[in-house]
Amino acid sequence: MPAKRYSLPFPRRNLDRRAVSIVRRLQDRGFESYLVGGCVRDLLLGSQPKDFDIATAARPQQVRRLFHRSRLIGRRFRIVHVHQGRDFFEVATFRAAPPPSEDDDVQIIQRDNVYGTAREDANRRDFRVNGLFLDPVVGAIVDWVGGMDDIQAGVLHSIGDPMVRFAEDPVRILRLVKFMRRLGLEPGEKEIRAAKEHAPLLAQSAPARLAEEMFRLLATGQAAGVWEDLQALAVVDWVMPELVPWLDQQANHADILGRRFQALDWQLEAGWETDYAYTLAVVFGPRVEQEFHPQTRRLAVSEFPQIAAAVLTEFQQRARIPRHAVVAANRILTAQLRLDPPPFLQKAGKPRWNFKHMASQPWFPMALRYLELRLHAEGRPLDLAQDWRQKALSFAPEGR
Ligand code: ATP
Ligand code: MG
């Protein structure tokens, strides 16, 4: 596709001044350079970009020499972090899609380190809305991929055939979900079909990368919608294999989890934040609670943290998330037995853990939040959480 050029549809002051000065400096030295990717997309859609990334014809060493405060990052593909004040900006050299693999069976991209032209760099990106280049010096958008049409139409298409692009890198399927939910863009039919067909390839992507994208997705404030999408695209089996036997056990398990995600969205909407440990507790809580149930075995309260540890560790070892997140998630889940003992514990004996001690633990606010999330998800009044909060406050030393 030949490049289409558009003048900026928004004022230039919306651009980050420091990023613009980096681009200008590179251009002054004769290196073609642009703002690229998510920041261009977000500005066009009227939202505030998280970060301003720069792509340039200059090689990493040349960039390094131009900027006093800069560092080379990455082993395989080198980018440069250019520091400005307390922030840094990512400057990457244009690269092309890697040449097709000799072995036709290996469709997944293994190597990703071939330098190229600006146009090639636009074409190797995932979605058309993500492939726009912005020249902040002349004030123009350069579009090699049809991204402006998609932005205007509010649609999400991959660059090139999604069957090919999702096979190359199945993580793009999760990125599809992220962008359709977060940006409210309508995915194309081909994209939906390709996502469903290639979902099993997610099994070949690095689990750590998948987990990273999953946790980000669930922290968008749209976890309930994301959960619907993951089920509709049939990717749950591949991104959350640890949940599959539990989900298959009973038809309502997916809904139970869906309501927890709704409650999580409600908390995030209210301005609260989640982290690895908390999201982990939200995702695996229902399965742990169900495994700790009189129908499955005789109960001792001390078994609960063991069950939780087994479930969480299974995931942690595959996804290589930090161990401390598992420990904290376990604390959050186990504390529920004391804060809100399940009715079936009446006979077996409720835990008698000292509440004052519990309330002084660093994870306690999270445990209380989680209680609130469960109450909300189960349609119960939130008073119980309020009462505990009051009680905890009465222990807090003066002035805290
Ligand atoms: P976010 O706002 O969530 O950061 P983003 O679009 O900036 O969204 P990044 O992961 O920061 O996403 O990636 C920056 C850019 O790199 C993307 O806009 C896209 O052009 C390109 N990109 C990222 N991941 C892929 C991928 N898996 N395949 C192809 N291009 C990608
Ligand atoms: Mg980004």
XYZ file of C-alpha atoms in Angstrom, residues 207 211 214-215 236-248 280 283-284 287-288 291 310-320:
34
model
C 3.464 -19.072 29.363
C 0.165 -14.718 31.924
C -3.865 -12.113 30.909
C -3.216 -10.186 34.091
C -9.670 -20.196 28.002
C -8.329 -23.731 27.630
C -5.022 -22.360 26.431
C -4.505 -19.324 28.622
C -5.918 -20.792 31.860
C -5.442 -24.564 31.597
C -5.412 -24.849 35.406
C -9.058 -23.794 35.510
C -10.314 -26.146 32.842
C -11.140 -29.274 34.911
C -12.958 -27.059 37.410
C -14.858 -25.210 34.668
C -15.854 -28.504 33.041
C -4.578 -14.197 41.323
C -9.052 -15.889 39.362
C -8.405 -18.962 41.505
C -11.808 -23.123 42.463
C -10.019 -23.205 45.818
C -12.150 -27.871 46.493
C -1.462 -26.435 45.518
C -3.776 -24.639 43.107
C -1.789 -21.399 43.033
C 1.597 -23.064 42.772
C 0.497 -25.130 39.809
C -0.155 -21.878 37.981
C 2.876 -20.086 39.352
C 5.284 -22.742 38.136
C 3.928 -22.706 34.625
C 3.513 -18.956 34.319
C 6.625 -18.069 36.353
